[in-house]
Coordinates of C-alpha atoms and ligand atoms in Angstrom, one line a residue:
M14 CA -64.5 -53.4 -39.5
Q15 CA -64.5 -50.5 -37.2
V16 CA -61.3 -48.5 -36.9
K17 CA -60.6 -46.5 -33.8
V18 CA -57.7 -44.2 -33.5
Y19 CA -56.2 -43.0 -30.2
P20 CA -53.6 -40.3 -29.4
N21 CA -51.3 -42.8 -27.6
R22 CA -50.7 -46.5 -26.7
A23 CA -52.0 -46.1 -23.2
K24 CA -55.4 -44.8 -24.3
M25 CA -55.6 -47.4 -27.1
G26 CA -54.8 -50.2 -24.6
E27 CA -57.5 -48.9 -22.2
A28 CA -60.2 -48.5 -24.9
S29 CA -59.5 -51.9 -26.5
G30 CA -59.4 -53.6 -23.0
K31 CA -62.7 -52.0 -22.1
L32 CA -64.4 -53.2 -25.2
V33 CA -63.2 -56.8 -24.7
E34 CA -64.1 -56.6 -21.0
K35 CA -67.6 -55.5 -21.9
H36 CA -68.0 -58.2 -24.4
I37 CA -66.8 -60.9 -22.0
I38 CA -69.3 -59.7 -19.4
E39 CA -72.1 -59.8 -21.9
L40 CA -71.2 -63.4 -22.9
A41 CA -70.8 -64.4 -19.3
G42 CA -74.5 -63.6 -18.8
Q43 CA -75.3 -66.1 -21.5
K44 CA -72.9 -69.0 -21.2
D45 CA -70.7 -70.9 -18.8
E46 CA -67.6 -71.0 -20.9
I47 CA -66.0 -68.3 -23.0
R48 CA -63.3 -69.4 -25.4
M49 CA -60.6 -66.8 -26.2
V50 CA -57.5 -66.7 -28.4
F51 CA -54.7 -64.3 -27.4
A52 CA -51.7 -62.9 -29.4
A53 CA -48.3 -62.8 -27.8
A54 CA -46.4 -59.7 -28.7
P55 CA -45.2 -56.4 -27.2
S56 CA -47.9 -54.6 -29.2
Q57 CA -50.5 -56.2 -26.9
N58 CA -48.9 -55.0 -23.6
E59 CA -51.2 -52.2 -22.8
F60 CA -54.3 -54.1 -23.8
L61 CA -53.3 -57.2 -21.8
N62 CA -52.4 -55.0 -18.9
Y63 CA -55.9 -53.6 -18.8
L64 CA -57.4 -57.1 -18.8
R65 CA -55.1 -58.4 -16.1
N66 CA -56.1 -55.6 -13.8
S67 CA -59.8 -55.7 -14.5
P68 CA -61.7 -56.4 -11.3
I69 CA -64.9 -57.5 -13.1
I70 CA -63.8 -60.1 -15.7
P71 CA -65.1 -63.6 -14.6
W72 CA -61.8 -65.4 -15.4
E73 CA -63.2 -68.7 -14.0
K74 CA -65.3 -68.9 -17.2
I75 CA -62.5 -68.3 -19.6
V76 CA -60.7 -71.0 -21.6
A77 CA -57.6 -69.5 -23.2
F78 CA -55.6 -70.4 -26.3
H79 CA -52.8 -68.7 -28.1
M80 CA -52.4 -68.2 -31.8
D81 CA -48.9 -69.2 -32.6
E82 CA -45.6 -70.6 -31.2
Y83 CA -42.0 -71.0 -32.4
L84 CA -40.7 -74.5 -33.1
G85 CA -37.7 -75.8 -31.3
L86 CA -37.1 -73.0 -28.8
D87 CA -36.0 -73.9 -25.4
H88 CA -38.8 -74.2 -22.8
S89 CA -37.4 -71.5 -20.7
H90 CA -36.8 -68.9 -23.5
T91 CA -38.6 -65.6 -22.7
A92 CA -39.5 -65.2 -26.3
L93 CA -41.7 -68.3 -26.3
F94 CA -45.2 -67.1 -26.8
S95 CA -46.5 -69.4 -24.0
N96 CA -44.0 -67.8 -21.6
F97 CA -44.8 -64.3 -22.8
L98 CA -48.5 -64.8 -22.2
K99 CA -47.9 -66.5 -18.9
S100 CA -46.1 -63.5 -17.6
A101 CA -48.3 -61.0 -19.3
L102 CA -51.7 -62.6 -18.3
F103 CA -52.1 -66.3 -17.7
D104 CA -50.1 -66.5 -14.4
H105 CA -52.0 -63.5 -12.9
V106 CA -55.6 -64.5 -13.4
P107 CA -57.6 -67.6 -12.3
M108 CA -58.4 -68.9 -15.8
K109 CA -60.8 -71.9 -16.1
R110 CA -58.2 -73.5 -18.5
V111 CA -55.2 -72.5 -20.5
H112 CA -54.2 -74.5 -23.6
L113 CA -50.6 -73.8 -24.6
I114 CA -49.0 -74.8 -27.9
D115 CA -46.0 -77.0 -27.3
G116 CA -43.3 -75.9 -29.8
N117 CA -41.2 -78.8 -28.7
N118 CA -43.6 -81.5 -29.6
T119 CA -43.4 -82.8 -33.2
S120 CA -45.2 -80.2 -35.3
E121 CA -47.5 -82.7 -37.0
K122 CA -48.7 -84.1 -33.6
E123 CA -49.0 -80.6 -32.0
C124 CA -51.0 -79.2 -35.0
K125 CA -53.4 -82.1 -34.7
R126 CA -53.7 -81.9 -30.9
Y127 CA -54.3 -78.1 -31.0
S128 CA -56.8 -78.3 -33.9
G129 CA -58.7 -80.9 -31.9
L130 CA -58.9 -78.6 -28.9
L131 CA -59.9 -75.6 -31.0
S132 CA -62.7 -77.4 -32.8
E133 CA -64.3 -78.7 -29.6
K134 CA -66.5 -75.6 -29.5
K135 CA -66.7 -72.3 -31.3
I136 CA -64.2 -69.6 -30.4
D137 CA -65.9 -66.5 -29.0
I138 CA -63.2 -63.9 -29.0
V139 CA -59.9 -63.5 -30.9
C140 CA -57.5 -60.8 -29.7
L141 CA -54.8 -60.2 -32.2
G142 CA -52.3 -57.8 -33.6
I143 CA -51.0 -57.2 -37.1
G144 CA -47.3 -57.8 -38.1
E145 CA -45.1 -55.3 -39.9
N146 CA -45.6 -57.4 -43.0
G147 CA -49.4 -57.5 -42.5
H148 CA -49.5 -61.0 -41.0
I149 CA -52.1 -62.2 -38.5
A150 CA -50.8 -64.8 -36.2
F151 CA -47.9 -66.3 -38.2
N152 CA -49.7 -66.2 -41.5
D153 CA -47.1 -64.2 -43.4
P154 CA -47.9 -63.2 -46.9
P155 CA -46.1 -66.1 -48.6
V156 CA -48.0 -68.7 -46.5
A157 CA -51.3 -67.1 -45.7
D158 CA -54.3 -68.7 -47.3
F159 CA -57.8 -67.2 -46.9
N160 CA -59.3 -70.5 -47.8
D161 CA -57.1 -72.8 -45.8
N162 CA -58.7 -76.2 -45.0
L163 CA -56.6 -76.5 -41.8
L164 CA -57.1 -74.8 -38.5
V165 CA -53.4 -75.1 -37.3
K166 CA -50.3 -75.6 -39.5
E167 CA -46.6 -75.4 -39.5
V168 CA -45.1 -72.5 -41.4
E169 CA -41.8 -71.1 -42.4
L170 CA -41.4 -67.6 -41.2
D171 CA -40.5 -64.9 -43.8
E172 CA -37.5 -62.7 -43.3
Y173 CA -39.5 -59.6 -42.7
C174 CA -41.4 -61.3 -39.9
R175 CA -38.2 -62.6 -38.3
Q176 CA -36.6 -59.2 -38.5
Q177 CA -39.7 -57.7 -36.7
Q178 CA -39.0 -60.1 -33.7
V179 CA -35.6 -58.4 -33.4
N180 CA -37.1 -54.9 -33.8
D181 CA -39.6 -55.8 -31.1
G182 CA -36.7 -56.6 -28.7
C183 CA -37.6 -60.3 -28.4
F184 CA -34.4 -61.7 -29.9
E185 CA -30.9 -60.3 -30.0
S186 CA -30.1 -61.1 -33.6
F187 CA -31.8 -62.1 -36.8
D188 CA -30.1 -65.5 -36.7
S189 CA -31.4 -66.3 -33.3
V190 CA -35.0 -66.1 -34.4
P191 CA -36.4 -69.5 -35.2
T192 CA -37.2 -70.2 -38.9
H193 CA -40.3 -72.2 -38.3
A194 CA -43.4 -72.0 -36.2
I195 CA -46.9 -73.3 -35.6
T196 CA -49.8 -71.0 -36.3
L197 CA -53.6 -70.9 -36.3
T198 CA -54.7 -70.3 -39.9
V199 CA -56.7 -67.4 -41.3
P200 CA -60.0 -69.2 -41.2
A201 CA -59.4 -70.4 -37.7
L202 CA -59.0 -66.8 -36.6
L203 CA -61.8 -65.4 -38.6
N204 CA -64.3 -68.0 -37.4
A205 CA -64.6 -66.2 -34.1
D206 CA -67.7 -64.1 -33.5
F207 CA -65.7 -61.1 -32.2
I208 CA -62.3 -59.9 -33.1
C209 CA -60.3 -57.2 -31.3
C210 CA -57.2 -56.1 -33.2
V211 CA -54.6 -53.9 -31.5
V212 CA -51.9 -52.3 -33.7
P213 CA -49.9 -49.4 -32.3
G214 CA -46.6 -47.8 -33.3
T215 CA -44.8 -46.1 -36.2
R216 CA -43.4 -49.4 -37.6
K217 CA -47.0 -50.6 -38.3
K218 CA -47.9 -47.6 -40.6
E219 CA -47.7 -49.5 -43.8
A220 CA -49.5 -52.6 -42.4
V221 CA -52.3 -50.4 -41.0
Y222 CA -52.6 -48.5 -44.2
Q223 CA -52.8 -51.7 -46.3
T224 CA -55.3 -53.2 -43.8
I225 CA -57.7 -50.3 -44.2
H226 CA -57.0 -49.3 -47.8
G227 CA -55.4 -52.3 -49.7
T228 CA -57.0 -54.9 -51.9
V229 CA -58.3 -57.8 -49.8
D230 CA -55.8 -60.5 -50.6
E231 CA -52.9 -62.4 -49.1
H232 CA -50.4 -59.7 -50.0
C233 CA -51.5 -58.3 -46.7
P234 CA -53.2 -61.0 -44.8
A235 CA -54.8 -58.6 -42.3
T236 CA -57.0 -57.1 -45.1
I237 CA -59.3 -60.1 -44.6
L238 CA -60.3 -58.5 -41.3
R239 CA -62.4 -56.0 -43.3
G240 CA -64.6 -58.9 -44.3
H241 CA -65.4 -59.8 -40.7
W242 CA -68.7 -58.4 -39.5
N243 CA -67.6 -57.8 -35.9
C244 CA -64.0 -56.7 -36.0
H245 CA -62.7 -53.8 -34.0
L246 CA -59.3 -52.3 -35.0
F247 CA -57.6 -50.2 -32.4
T248 CA -54.6 -48.2 -33.4
D249 CA -52.7 -45.1 -32.3
K250 CA -51.9 -41.9 -34.1
N251 CA -48.3 -43.1 -34.8
A252 CA -49.6 -46.1 -36.9
L253 CA -51.9 -44.0 -39.0
P254 CA -50.3 -42.6 -42.1
A255 CA -53.2 -41.8 -44.3
F256 CA -54.5 -38.6 -42.8
E257 CA -53.8 -36.2 -40.1
I258 CA -55.8 -36.4 -36.9
G259 CA -57.6 -33.4 -35.5
K260 CA -57.8 -31.5 -38.7
P261 CA -61.4 -31.4 -39.9
Q262 CA -60.8 -32.0 -43.5
E263 CA -63.9 -34.0 -43.8
T264 CA -64.8 -33.3 -47.4
Q265 CA -61.4 -34.0 -48.7
F266 CA -61.1 -37.0 -46.5
L267 CA -64.4 -38.4 -47.8
M268 CA -63.4 -37.8 -51.4
D269 CA -60.1 -39.6 -50.8
I270 CA -61.9 -42.5 -49.4
I271 CA -64.4 -42.6 -52.2
S272 CA -61.7 -42.4 -54.8
R273 CA -59.8 -45.2 -53.1
K274 CA -62.9 -47.2 -53.5
L275 CA -63.3 -48.3 -50.1
C276 CA -64.8 -47.0 -47.0
I277 CA -67.0 -44.4 -45.6
L278 CA -66.4 -42.2 -42.7
N279 CA -69.0 -42.4 -40.1
E280 CA -67.8 -40.4 -37.2
M281 CA -64.9 -38.0 -37.8
Q282 CA -64.0 -37.8 -34.1
E283 CA -63.7 -41.5 -33.5
M284 CA -62.6 -42.3 -37.0
R285 CA -65.1 -45.1 -37.2
M286 CA -65.2 -46.6 -40.6
T287 CA -67.2 -49.2 -42.4
A288 CA -65.1 -50.6 -45.1
I289 CA -65.7 -52.6 -48.2
S290 CA -63.1 -53.6 -50.7
I291 CA -63.3 -57.0 -52.1
P292 CA -61.3 -58.5 -54.9
D293 CA -63.4 -59.6 -57.8
H294 CA -61.8 -63.0 -57.9
A295 CA -62.4 -63.7 -54.2
S296 CA -64.0 -66.9 -53.2
I297 CA -64.0 -65.9 -49.6
Q298 CA -66.7 -67.5 -47.5
F299 CA -66.8 -64.9 -44.8
P300 CA -69.6 -62.4 -44.7
F301 CA -68.7 -58.9 -45.9
C302 CA -69.9 -55.6 -44.6
G303 CA -70.6 -52.4 -46.4
P304 CA -72.5 -49.2 -45.9
G305 CA -76.3 -49.3 -46.2
L306 CA -77.6 -48.9 -49.7
I307 CA -79.1 -45.7 -50.9
D308 CA -81.7 -45.6 -53.7
L309 CA -82.7 -42.1 -54.9
Q310 CA -85.4 -43.4 -57.2
V311 CA -87.9 -45.8 -55.8
N312 CA -91.5 -45.7 -57.2
G313 CA -92.4 -48.8 -55.2
I314 CA -91.6 -52.3 -54.3
A315 CA -93.3 -55.6 -53.2
G316 CA -96.8 -54.6 -54.4
I317 CA -96.8 -51.1 -52.9
D318 CA -96.3 -48.0 -55.0
F319 CA -95.8 -44.4 -53.8
N320 CA -97.9 -43.3 -56.8
E321 CA -101.0 -45.3 -56.2
M322 CA -104.3 -44.0 -54.9
E323 CA -104.3 -46.6 -52.1
L324 CA -101.1 -45.5 -50.4
T325 CA -101.3 -45.6 -46.6
E326 CA -98.8 -45.1 -43.7
H327 CA -99.0 -48.8 -43.2
S328 CA -98.2 -49.7 -46.8
I329 CA -95.2 -47.3 -46.6
R330 CA -93.9 -49.3 -43.7
Q331 CA -94.3 -52.5 -45.7
A332 CA -92.4 -51.0 -48.6
I333 CA -89.6 -50.0 -46.2
N334 CA -89.4 -53.5 -44.8
A335 CA -89.1 -54.9 -48.3
L336 CA -86.3 -52.3 -49.0
L337 CA -84.4 -53.2 -45.8
K338 CA -84.5 -56.8 -46.8
K339 CA -82.6 -55.8 -50.0
G340 CA -80.1 -53.8 -48.0
V341 CA -81.5 -50.3 -48.7
T342 CA -81.3 -48.2 -45.5
G343 CA -82.1 -44.9 -47.1
F344 CA -84.1 -43.9 -50.2
F345 CA -86.2 -41.2 -52.0
P346 CA -89.8 -42.3 -52.6
T347 CA -90.3 -41.1 -56.2
M348 CA -93.5 -39.5 -57.4
I349 CA -93.9 -39.5 -61.1
T350 CA -96.1 -37.3 -63.4
N351 CA -99.6 -37.9 -62.1
D352 CA -102.9 -36.3 -61.1
P353 CA -101.8 -33.4 -58.9
Q354 CA -104.4 -34.3 -56.3
T355 CA -103.1 -37.8 -55.9
V356 CA -99.5 -36.5 -55.8
E357 CA -100.5 -34.0 -53.1
K358 CA -102.4 -36.6 -51.1
N359 CA -99.6 -39.1 -51.2
L360 CA -97.0 -36.5 -50.2
K361 CA -99.1 -35.8 -47.2
I362 CA -99.3 -39.5 -46.3
I363 CA -95.5 -39.8 -46.6
H364 CA -95.1 -36.8 -44.4
R365 CA -97.4 -38.2 -41.8
A366 CA -95.8 -41.6 -41.9
C367 CA -92.4 -40.0 -41.2
Q368 CA -93.9 -38.1 -38.3
I369 CA -95.4 -41.1 -36.6
D370 CA -92.8 -43.8 -37.3
P371 CA -89.1 -43.1 -36.5
L372 CA -87.9 -46.0 -38.7
I373 CA -89.8 -44.6 -41.7
N374 CA -88.4 -41.2 -40.9
S375 CA -84.9 -42.4 -40.8
C376 CA -85.2 -44.4 -44.1
I377 CA -86.9 -41.7 -46.1
L378 CA -84.0 -39.3 -46.8
G379 CA -86.1 -37.1 -49.1
I380 CA -88.6 -37.2 -51.8
H381 CA -87.9 -37.3 -55.6
L382 CA -90.4 -35.6 -57.8
E383 CA -89.9 -37.0 -61.3
G384 CA -92.2 -34.8 -63.3
P385 CA -94.6 -33.3 -64.0
F386 CA -92.4 -30.7 -65.7
I387 CA -91.2 -33.1 -68.5
S388 CA -91.2 -33.3 -72.2
S389 CA -94.3 -34.7 -74.0
F390 CA -92.3 -36.0 -76.9
E391 CA -92.5 -39.7 -77.6
G392 CA -89.7 -41.6 -76.0
A393 CA -88.7 -38.6 -73.8
K394 CA -91.9 -38.7 -71.8
G395 CA -91.3 -42.4 -71.3
A396 CA -94.0 -44.2 -69.4
H397 CA -95.3 -40.9 -67.8
P398 CA -99.0 -40.1 -68.7
E399 CA -99.0 -37.1 -71.1
K400 CA -102.3 -35.7 -69.7
Y401 CA -100.7 -34.8 -66.4
I402 CA -97.5 -33.1 -67.8
Q403 CA -97.4 -29.5 -66.7
K404 CA -95.4 -26.3 -67.4
P405 CA -92.7 -25.6 -64.9
S406 CA -94.2 -23.8 -61.9
W407 CA -92.7 -22.9 -58.6
K408 CA -96.2 -22.4 -57.3
L409 CA -97.0 -26.1 -57.8
V410 CA -93.7 -27.1 -56.3
E411 CA -94.4 -24.9 -53.3
K412 CA -97.8 -26.6 -52.8
F413 CA -96.3 -30.1 -53.1
Q414 CA -93.4 -29.1 -50.8
K415 CA -95.9 -27.9 -48.2
A416 CA -97.8 -31.2 -48.4
S417 CA -94.6 -33.1 -47.9
G418 CA -93.5 -31.2 -44.9
G419 CA -90.4 -29.9 -46.8
R420 CA -89.2 -33.3 -47.8
I421 CA -88.9 -32.8 -51.5
K422 CA -85.1 -32.9 -52.1
L423 CA -84.9 -33.7 -55.9
I424 CA -86.9 -32.7 -59.0
T425 CA -86.3 -34.3 -62.4
L426 CA -87.4 -32.0 -65.2
A427 CA -86.9 -31.1 -68.8
P428 CA -84.8 -27.9 -69.0
E429 CA -85.9 -27.0 -72.5
L430 CA -89.5 -26.2 -71.2
E431 CA -90.5 -22.6 -70.9
G432 CA -89.8 -21.5 -67.3
A433 CA -87.6 -24.5 -66.5
I434 CA -84.4 -22.5 -66.0
E435 CA -86.2 -20.1 -63.6
L436 CA -87.5 -23.1 -61.7
I437 CA -84.0 -24.7 -61.5
K438 CA -82.7 -21.4 -60.0
R439 CA -85.5 -21.1 -57.5
C440 CA -85.0 -24.7 -56.4
K441 CA -81.4 -24.1 -55.9
E442 CA -82.2 -21.1 -53.6
E443 CA -84.6 -23.3 -51.7
G444 CA -82.2 -26.2 -51.3
I445 CA -83.9 -28.6 -53.7
L446 CA -81.6 -30.4 -56.2
T447 CA -82.6 -30.5 -59.8
A448 CA -82.0 -33.2 -62.4
I449 CA -82.3 -33.3 -66.2
G450 CA -84.5 -36.2 -67.3
H451 CA -87.5 -37.1 -69.6
S452 CA -86.2 -34.4 -71.8
S453 CA -85.3 -33.6 -75.4
A454 CA -83.0 -30.7 -74.5
T455 CA -80.3 -29.3 -76.7
Y456 CA -76.7 -28.7 -75.7
S457 CA -77.5 -25.0 -74.9
D458 CA -80.5 -26.0 -72.8
I459 CA -78.4 -28.4 -70.9
T460 CA -75.6 -25.9 -70.4
N461 CA -78.1 -23.4 -69.2
A462 CA -79.5 -25.9 -66.8
V463 CA -76.1 -26.8 -65.4
T464 CA -75.0 -23.2 -64.9
S465 CA -78.3 -22.4 -63.2
G466 CA -77.9 -25.3 -60.7
A467 CA -78.9 -28.7 -62.2
T468 CA -76.5 -31.3 -60.9
L469 CA -77.8 -34.7 -62.2
S470 CA -78.8 -36.6 -65.3
T471 CA -81.7 -38.8 -64.2
H472 CA -81.4 -42.4 -65.6
L473 CA -79.1 -41.3 -68.4
G474 CA -79.8 -43.3 -71.6
N475 CA -83.5 -43.8 -70.8
A476 CA -86.5 -41.7 -71.5
V477 CA -84.9 -39.8 -74.3
P478 CA -86.3 -39.1 -77.8
M479 CA -87.0 -42.2 -79.8
M480 CA -84.5 -41.2 -82.6
L481 CA -81.3 -39.5 -81.8
H482 CA -78.9 -37.7 -84.2
R483 CA -75.5 -39.4 -83.9
H484 CA -74.0 -36.0 -82.9
P485 CA -75.0 -33.8 -81.3
N486 CA -77.4 -35.6 -79.1
I487 CA -78.7 -35.4 -75.6
L488 CA -76.5 -38.2 -74.3
W489 CA -73.1 -36.7 -75.4
D490 CA -74.3 -33.3 -74.4
Q491 CA -74.9 -34.4 -70.8
L492 CA -71.9 -36.6 -70.6
V493 CA -69.5 -33.7 -71.3
Q494 CA -70.9 -31.6 -68.5
E495 CA -68.4 -32.1 -65.8
D496 CA -70.6 -30.9 -63.0
L497 CA -73.4 -33.3 -63.7
Y498 CA -73.7 -36.5 -61.7
T499 CA -75.5 -39.4 -63.5
S500 CA -77.9 -42.0 -62.2
L501 CA -78.2 -45.3 -64.1
I502 CA -80.6 -48.2 -64.1
A503 CA -78.5 -51.3 -64.2
D504 CA -81.4 -53.9 -64.3
G505 CA -80.1 -55.6 -67.5
F506 CA -82.9 -54.2 -69.6
H507 CA -82.7 -50.4 -69.5
L508 CA -79.0 -50.1 -70.6
D509 CA -76.5 -52.2 -72.5
P510 CA -73.2 -53.2 -70.7
S511 CA -71.1 -51.1 -73.2
F512 CA -73.2 -48.0 -72.5
L513 CA -72.7 -48.5 -68.8
K514 CA -69.0 -49.0 -69.2
A515 CA -68.6 -45.9 -71.4
V516 CA -70.6 -43.8 -68.9
L517 CA -68.4 -45.0 -66.0
K518 CA -65.3 -44.2 -67.9
I519 CA -66.4 -40.7 -68.4
K520 CA -68.3 -40.0 -65.2
K521 CA -66.1 -42.0 -62.8
E522 CA -67.0 -41.2 -59.2
K523 CA -70.0 -39.1 -60.4
A524 CA -72.1 -42.0 -61.5
F525 CA -74.4 -43.9 -59.2
L526 CA -77.1 -46.6 -59.4
I527 CA -80.8 -46.2 -58.9
S528 CA -83.3 -49.0 -59.1
D529 CA -86.3 -47.0 -60.5
S530 CA -88.2 -50.0 -59.0
T531 CA -92.0 -50.0 -59.1
K532 CA -94.5 -52.0 -57.1
F533 CA -93.8 -54.9 -59.5
C534 CA -90.4 -55.5 -58.0
G535 CA -90.9 -58.8 -56.1
M536 CA -94.2 -59.7 -57.8
E537 CA -95.1 -62.7 -59.9
P538 CA -94.8 -62.3 -63.7
G539 CA -98.1 -61.4 -65.3
A540 CA -100.2 -58.6 -66.9
Y541 CA -101.1 -55.8 -64.5
Q542 CA -102.3 -52.2 -64.4
S543 CA -99.7 -49.7 -63.4
P544 CA -100.5 -47.2 -60.5
I545 CA -101.1 -44.6 -63.2
G546 CA -103.6 -46.8 -65.1
E547 CA -101.4 -48.2 -67.9
E548 CA -101.5 -51.9 -68.9
I549 CA -98.1 -53.3 -68.3
I550 CA -96.5 -56.7 -68.6
L551 CA -94.0 -58.2 -66.2
E552 CA -92.0 -61.0 -67.9
E553 CA -90.5 -64.0 -66.3
N554 CA -87.0 -62.5 -66.5
G555 CA -88.1 -59.3 -64.7
R556 CA -88.5 -57.1 -67.8
L557 CA -91.3 -54.6 -67.2
S558 CA -92.9 -52.9 -70.2
M559 CA -96.0 -51.2 -71.5
K560 CA -98.4 -53.6 -73.1
Y561 CA -99.4 -51.2 -75.9
G562 CA -96.1 -49.3 -76.2
N563 CA -94.2 -51.5 -78.6
G564 CA -92.3 -53.1 -75.7
L565 CA -91.3 -49.7 -74.2
L566 CA -90.0 -50.0 -70.7
A567 CA -92.1 -48.9 -67.8
G568 CA -89.8 -48.6 -64.8
A569 CA -88.0 -51.5 -63.3
A570 CA -88.9 -54.7 -61.4
K571 CA -85.4 -55.2 -60.1
S572 CA -83.8 -53.9 -56.9
L573 CA -80.7 -51.9 -56.3
L574 CA -79.0 -55.0 -55.1
D575 CA -79.8 -56.7 -58.5
G576 CA -78.1 -53.7 -60.1
I577 CA -74.9 -54.3 -58.1
E578 CA -75.0 -57.9 -59.1
Y579 CA -75.5 -57.0 -62.7
L580 CA -72.5 -54.7 -62.8
V581 CA -70.3 -57.4 -61.3
K582 CA -71.7 -60.2 -63.4
E583 CA -71.2 -58.3 -66.6
K584 CA -67.7 -57.4 -65.5
I585 CA -68.5 -53.7 -65.7
T586 CA -67.1 -53.0 -62.2
D587 CA -65.9 -55.0 -59.3
I588 CA -68.1 -55.5 -56.2
S589 CA -66.4 -52.7 -54.3
E590 CA -67.1 -50.2 -57.0
A591 CA -70.6 -51.3 -57.6
W592 CA -71.5 -51.2 -53.9
K593 CA -70.0 -47.7 -53.6
M594 CA -72.1 -46.6 -56.6
A595 CA -75.2 -47.8 -54.7
S596 CA -74.3 -46.3 -51.3
T597 CA -71.6 -43.7 -50.7
V598 CA -71.9 -42.0 -54.1
P599 CA -75.6 -41.2 -54.0
L600 CA -75.4 -40.1 -50.4
Y601 CA -72.5 -37.8 -51.3
F602 CA -74.5 -36.5 -54.3
V603 CA -77.4 -35.4 -52.1
G604 CA -75.0 -33.9 -49.6
L605 CA -76.0 -36.1 -46.6
K606 CA -73.5 -37.2 -44.0
P607 CA -72.6 -40.9 -43.9
T608 CA -74.3 -42.9 -41.2
N609 CA -73.4 -46.0 -39.3
D610 CA -76.1 -48.0 -41.2
T611 CA -74.4 -51.2 -42.3
V612 CA -75.2 -54.2 -44.4
I613 CA -73.6 -57.6 -43.8
F614 CA -73.8 -59.8 -46.8
N615 CA -72.4 -62.9 -48.5
F616 CA -70.8 -62.7 -51.9
S617 CA -70.6 -66.1 -53.5
I618 CA -68.3 -67.4 -56.1
E619 CA -71.2 -67.3 -58.5
K620 CA -71.3 -63.5 -57.8
R621 CA -74.6 -63.7 -55.9
L622 CA -75.2 -61.3 -53.1
Q623 CA -77.2 -62.4 -50.1
I624 CA -78.1 -60.0 -47.4
Q625 CA -77.5 -61.5 -43.9
K626 CA -78.0 -58.6 -41.5
V627 CA -78.9 -55.0 -41.7
I628 CA -78.0 -52.6 -38.9
K629 CA -80.0 -49.4 -38.9
Q630 CA -79.2 -46.7 -36.5
G631 CA -77.2 -49.1 -34.4
T632 CA -80.0 -51.7 -34.1
L633 CA -80.2 -55.0 -35.9
V634 CA -83.2 -54.9 -38.2
N635 CA -85.6 -57.8 -37.9
L636 CA -85.6 -58.9 -41.6
Ligands
LIG21 N1 -89.1 -44.8 -65.4 C1 -88.6 -44.7 -66.8 C2 -89.8 -44.9 -67.7 O1 -90.7 -43.8 -67.5 C3 -89.3 -44.9 -69.1 O2 -90.4 -45.1 -70.0 C4 -88.2 -45.8 -69.4 C5 -87.6 -45.6 -70.7 O3 -86.6 -46.4 -71.1 P1 -86.2 -46.4 -72.7 O4 -85.9 -45.0 -72.9 O5 -85.0 -47.2 -72.7 O6 -87.4 -46.8 -73.4 O7 -87.2 -45.7 -68.4 C6 -87.6 -45.8 -67.1 O8 -88.1 -47.0 -66.9

């Protein structure tokens, strides 16, 4: 859902009208008939007024419906929605056809008749508002059903909704507002390809707040709009309680949003937001939309590895295509401890690929050097080859940084090594983030690293010494550092659910997911050679380990998307939290501004995620 905020109703009406006008004209170029549903309420006045006066809308192609009607109100009553829409729009423009709901027909017959008309063909555009009680059409909280099997039904209006009709000036008294009505159901409204929602005014504050920030469920039926992939919410300053407009409190605002588990800010000026907040129990069939995924540790994917000798610009593009298919719109290619000549060569290739291909350039947000300044202790060195481990050296970093065209943004190192603290400080000066990882550091090494500028624990819980003292040890010692973020591999093999739960309880919004995927992610099970020459085994279930390392893990063969699914499946977090940990949190950690990159996905009852569409830099990616 995109939220746009305007200083007053007039500007809001004009902007929403323009957007719908533009969409109608686009559709008119493709089809002979455009089917639209309109809402009848004073909140729509400015919007309908814009449409009525548009000199370019091809009304002769438009078939109009409305979304609700009172039962039993006299034909001539001005509050009848059919009469309202006639005087606001239908009587002024040469529509192809207008289908009015007859509130004086028996409700059963009328629901059937109108359902029949609606289901003749797909509805293209729904223009609606949100009630003070959060309703859409007359789906008030007590009767709204996100999984309704019906398209049109009779409902009893709740008292809050009836009072709003008096507040809106449509009826003189509460008692004169009918108690029953006919309404299009939630699925009938959400089935449209395009939704324009116009909600002005102070009395809508709570409803707008809930729509943007509340849990997606029937307590506020409008929250379901966040799940629609092409919904545009227009509101005015008066209806917006959550933050003040015009004050550039970007950081605080972003933190507020992150802590409320929902949406990211894309453009401060327009207040465009991409929201995701889905209840864990939802069995909603509509696609959802969330920010593009961000993976700060990708060694490779789909047969291509950034550490292999054979890396080319073309294979980088292939890897990016595979990542986009998994919803990853931004990532750090990760170079592990390796022959320095290969590292340098591959950094140059990545740099060149970014220069020649704008898509690669926009997906590669930076490069992660994981090593070579790591511990050579068993366990701590993990799957990294000992022969290429080096002493911390700014000179080497400088050489690599030059080869990469300044793209190295993160270095994982062992702070206990001689010269590591100086290197951390130097990196900080040069704008490179540093992380603690593949280390056997003590509490004082870790504290020194943090005070010198280290801000992350890389894949906490993995690549640590084989045997740990129960306390102190390197896990507790990092967990207590409040300034450290933590990256976690949630592939189902690297960490147990209880460890993940405990880390999240401590680190809260400072924990994010990485895949640590290698070229074997997406490959058939079997025995292979790793890019750094080790024999490795990829099992049927996706476990990747060293053949001669007593089963020790050797990176991952699962994607970031699998990590999100794992957190939800194991009931470690809900989907909103997990998605946030794989998108907004890592982006925030590296200090990059949110983008408009968006992923549209299905989330099934079986908790499976399926990517449907990826929008990168405003363009639909060909998946
Ligand atoms: N990329 C690292 C490997 O280099 C490391 O060997 C492994 C260790 O996991 P554990 O410490 O659980 O054996 O974690 C990740 O996969």
